[in-house]
Amino acid sequence: MSELIRLDIPLILSGVSDVQDDCVGRLIALLEGRDGVESVHVLRPGALPSDPAHAALLGGRVAIDEPQLCLHYDPERLTLGQVASLATLAGIQVGEQFGHVVIDFRMVGSEDDGRRLEAGLRSLRGVTAASVNFASQAARVEYDRHVVRYEEIVARLRSAGAKPTRLGRFQQAWLTRDESDRRLYANLRGQSVAEQHAVSPTANAIESSGLSPEGDGGTKTEPSSGQAPETAVDSEHEHEDSETGSEDASWYQRNRELAWSLTAGAFMLLARIVARPGTPAATALYVVAYFFGARDNVSHLLKDLRRGHFHFNIDLLMVIAAIGAAFLGEWFEGALLLFLFSLGHALEHYALGRARNAIKALGDLAPSRAKVLRNGTESIVAIEEVRVGDRVVVKPAERIAVDGTVFEGRSSVNQAPITGESVPVEKEKGGQVFAGSVNGDGALVIDVTGGVGDRTLDRVIKLVAEASTQKAPTQQFTDRFERIFVPTVLIADLALMVIPPLLGFWPWSVSIYRAMALLVAASPCALALGTPAAVLAGIAQAARKGVLIKGGMHLEVLGTIRVLALDKTGTITKGEPEVTDIVALDGVSESQILEAAGAVERRSQHPLAQAIMRAAATRNISVPDASDVEAVTARGVHGRVGADRVEVGRLLMFEDNGAAVTQTVRDAVARLEAAGRSTMVVRRLADGNVTRNDGRAATAGWLGVIGIADEPRENAAATLKQLRAAGIMRIVMLTGDNRGVGDAVGKAVGVDEVRAGLLPEDKVTAIKELATQGRVAMVGDGVNDAPALAHASVGIAMGGMGTAAALETADVALMGDDLGRLPFVIALSHQARSIIRQNLYVSLGVIALLSVATIAGFARIGPAVIVHEGSTLAVIANALRLLAFKEKSV
C-alpha cells in the first residue's frame, strides 16, 4: 500500500509559490518515474481532499497556506526521509537549472524593435520563454542555466540595441533570508536583475543523488551555485547606462534625442525662412537639419549593421522617405518629416516614461536606512543589513522600512501608499505594520518579520514588474495584425512606386513621392503603442491605489464582468464574528461549554474558532490543552481533552457521522439559525469529567449549541450599489453558513441571490453555473476560496497585504482589507478597456484615411507625418489619462 507525503513547494523551489510556474511541472516530471515514487501532483492553496487518504493527509482542513507537492510512494522501497530528501534535491536541481528574470532595459525605437527583441530572446538556445513589453521597457525571460548563461541573455539584449539598466535595491527579489545568500548579495550590489529563483550552494549533493537531467547516467554539469548571477552592466558599457536616467546627468544627457530634434527643427526653419530655395546655403542648412533629425535613427541602424543585423523597421522607412523627398527636390518636406518624427519619438519616450516611473516609484516608498535597536543602542544601518528578529525604531512622521509587528508604542499609521486606505490605522503592541507606510505622531518599536526581498512591498514590486510584461488580448490582436499588415504595406508601396508610371497614369517622380508618403501614412506606430501604454498606466494607477492587477489580460477582462460572486465571511462581513448565544443542554453551564469547545479550537485560525476563544477570554475561562486535534473540512473539529473526545462543528458534521442528534439539539440549532446566527454544536464523549450545575456527573453526550454572528461591513451595501453603477448586472453571495444567516446578511447588503450551506467544492460548482450567464468574477480571501477563485474568469483576493498566498493565487489582489476598493478597480478596468478601444479605432482610422489620401495625392509628406506623429502622441496621451483616474470617478 502506498503512503503519502506533502511538502511546501516554496521550500522545495525557492521563491516559487505559483503552481502554474513551469518549474513546478519540471519538478513533477523529474520525480515521476523515480524508483519507489508512484505518483506526484500539486495541492493548491485551498485544496480539497479528494479521497480518504488525502483527507487524512490534510488533516481535514479547508485550506493550506502554501501550494504543496503530494508524493505517493512505496514504503517498502523508500523511507519517508528518503522521499523528502529526493524531492528536496530535485527541487534544488530544478531551481538551479531554470532561472526566471525580469530585466529592465533602455532602448530607443518602436514597438517593432520590441517584437524583434522578443523574437531574438526566444531564438536563443536555452531560453524557454520570453516576453517583452516595449512600453514598460521590461523583458521577462525563463532560461535553462545548463544551456545558456545569464550573461548570454544580456549579450543578446545588447546585440539587439537594448541596454539593461540597474534596478532599484528593492527589486533584488532573488535575495533570500539565508546568511550565505546575503553574503552573496553583498558582492552583487551592482546587479541589474531580479532573480526569482535563488541560487543554492548544493550542486555536489545533486550529483551524488543521481538527479542529473539525463537520468542516473546523465552528464554532470558544473555547479552554478558558487557563481554570482552575471551583472547586466559591465565595465565595457558602464558609460551607456549613465547617459540617461541618472539624477546627476546633465539636461543634454537626459534629453539628447529631444535636443537633436529641436536642433533639426531650428536649421529647417532657418533654411525655409532665411535662405532662398534651391541655393547652396539652403541646401547646406537642410543637410544639417537632416543630420540632426536622422542622427538617432541612423546611429541605431549603423549599430544593427555592425552587429550583423538588418531589419526593415519604421526608423529605416522614415529615413528612406526623407532621402526620397530630397532626391525629388522636396528638401523641406524631408526635413520636416525627420524633425517631426524625431520630436514625436522624444515626446513618446517622455510620456511612456511617466507610466514607467509610476511603477518604479513603488521602490522609493520605503527608506534605504533604518534605526536598529541592538543591545539597547540605536544605530542607523542600510536596510539590506536588517535581519528578521531585529528591532527597528520608527520616529513620528517617518516612513516604515520593514514589515513587522509593533513591540512597543502606539501610533496612527498611514497605509495609503500600500493599501490605498484614506484613513490612518491605529497601531499598538502586536499590530502588523508594512514597509512603505508612514508613521503618525507616536514612536514605534517594531519586531522585524520581513526584510529586503521578503516584504509585502517587494512582492508587489516583483509582481507589478511581471504584470507589465503580460500582453493584453487587444495587444495580442494588434501584434497578429501587424505581422500581416506591414509586409502588405511594403508590397503595396512597391506596387505604387512602379505600376502607375509603367501604365502611364503619372510620372515616376509623382509615383515615388506618393510611395514615400504612403510609407509614412501606413506606419503602425500608434497601433503598436496604444494598448501597451494603456495597460502600463492602468496597472501603475491600480498599484498606487492599493490594488495589484497581475497582467493586461485581467485588466481587460475585469471590464467585461457582468456577474460577481462574493464570499460572505471576511468579504461581505467584517470577518470578526462574536459569540452571541450559548444554549446549554443537560444542565451544563455556559462556561463548561466554552471550556470544552475552546480546548479543541484554540490553535485554529478559523474566524468562528477565534470567536469562541475571545468569548472564553472575556469570561476569564481557563482553556485546557487538547491532543489529537483534527479538522473536518468545512464542518468542524474534534480532539481529545484528557481522556475525553470533544467534537465541535456544524450539525452537518454529526449527521454525516451517523450520530443520533436529539430533537433538543435540532430545535436549538433551528432557533438560532432563524435569528441569523451561525451555529456550532458541542459534544463530549466522556463519563464523569463534566459536572452538571446540580453537582451530579453529566452523562456523555450533547453539551450545547453556540450561536455566532458576524456583522456586515459598514460600507458593504454602498459598495454593492457602486458595483451596479459600474456595470455589474448580478451579485451573488456564496457562503458555507446556514440559510438563515445567509439570507439575513444578503438582505442587509442587497445581493441578488444567496447560495448558502456550500462546501468549498460547491462554490466551484456555483461559479461554473454562474459562468453560463457571462463572465464571472469571484471575490474571496485568496486562501480558503482558492478553488473558486481559480475557476472564475477573474479571481479577486482581499487582504493581499497580509498574505503572500493571496498575492500569488489571485488574478487581482486588493491589498487592504477594504471591500470599497472593488468598485474602483472595476471602474478602472472599464476605463482602460474604453481607452484601449479608442486607441485602436483612432490608430486604424488614421492609417486608413492617410493611406487613401496619400495614394490619391490629397496629402503630402508634411501633413502625413504631422497626422501620423500626432495620432501616436494622442493615443499615448489618451492612455496616460489612466494615471489620473481617481476614486471620485467611480
PDB file of C-alpha atoms in Angstrom, residues 37-38 61 110 147 150 203 210 227 231 259 266 327 407 414 503 590 596 680 706 717 809 845 855:
ATOM      1  CA  VAL A  37       7.723   7.053  -6.399  1.00  0.00           C
ATOM      2  CA  GLU A  38       4.264   6.063  -7.646  1.00  0.00           C
ATOM      3  CA  ARG A  61      -8.501  21.371   6.846  1.00  0.00           C
ATOM      4  CA  SER A 110       9.480  51.438 -31.819  1.00  0.00           C
ATOM      5  CA  VAL A 147      22.276  25.514 -21.721  1.00  0.00           C
ATOM      6  CA  TYR A 150      22.584  34.824 -17.945  1.00  0.00           C
ATOM      7  CA  ALA A 203      25.397  21.111  -6.614  1.00  0.00           C
ATOM      8  CA  GLY A 210      21.963  10.912  -9.332  1.00  0.00           C
ATOM      9  CA  GLN A 227      28.882  31.735  -9.147  1.00  0.00           C
ATOM     10  CA  THR A 231      25.755  41.592 -13.906  1.00  0.00           C
ATOM     11  CA  ALA A 259      17.939  68.218 -28.205  1.00  0.00           C
ATOM     12  CA  ALA A 266      15.876  75.125 -35.934  1.00  0.00           C
ATOM     13  CA  PHE A 327      16.059  63.229 -54.297  1.00  0.00           C
ATOM     14  CA  PHE A 407       6.663  45.620  20.075  1.00  0.00           C
ATOM     15  CA  ASN A 414      -0.892  55.935   7.093  1.00  0.00           C
ATOM     16  CA  LEU A 503       0.853  52.153 -67.108  1.00  0.00           C
ATOM     17  CA  GLU A 590     -22.061  28.065  29.530  1.00  0.00           C
ATOM     18  CA  ALA A 596     -14.613  22.236  26.054  1.00  0.00           C
ATOM     19  CA  MET A 680     -21.565  25.296  16.486  1.00  0.00           C
ATOM     20  CA  ILE A 706     -23.087  28.144  20.389  1.00  0.00           C
ATOM     21  CA  ALA A 717     -24.345  47.889   0.960  1.00  0.00           C
ATOM     22  CA  THR A 809      -3.094  32.797  -6.167  1.00  0.00           C
ATOM     23  CA  GLY A 845      -8.783  55.063 -38.742  1.00  0.00           C
ATOM     24  CA  ILE A 855      -2.264  57.396 -52.687  1.00  0.00           C
TER      25      ILE A 855
END
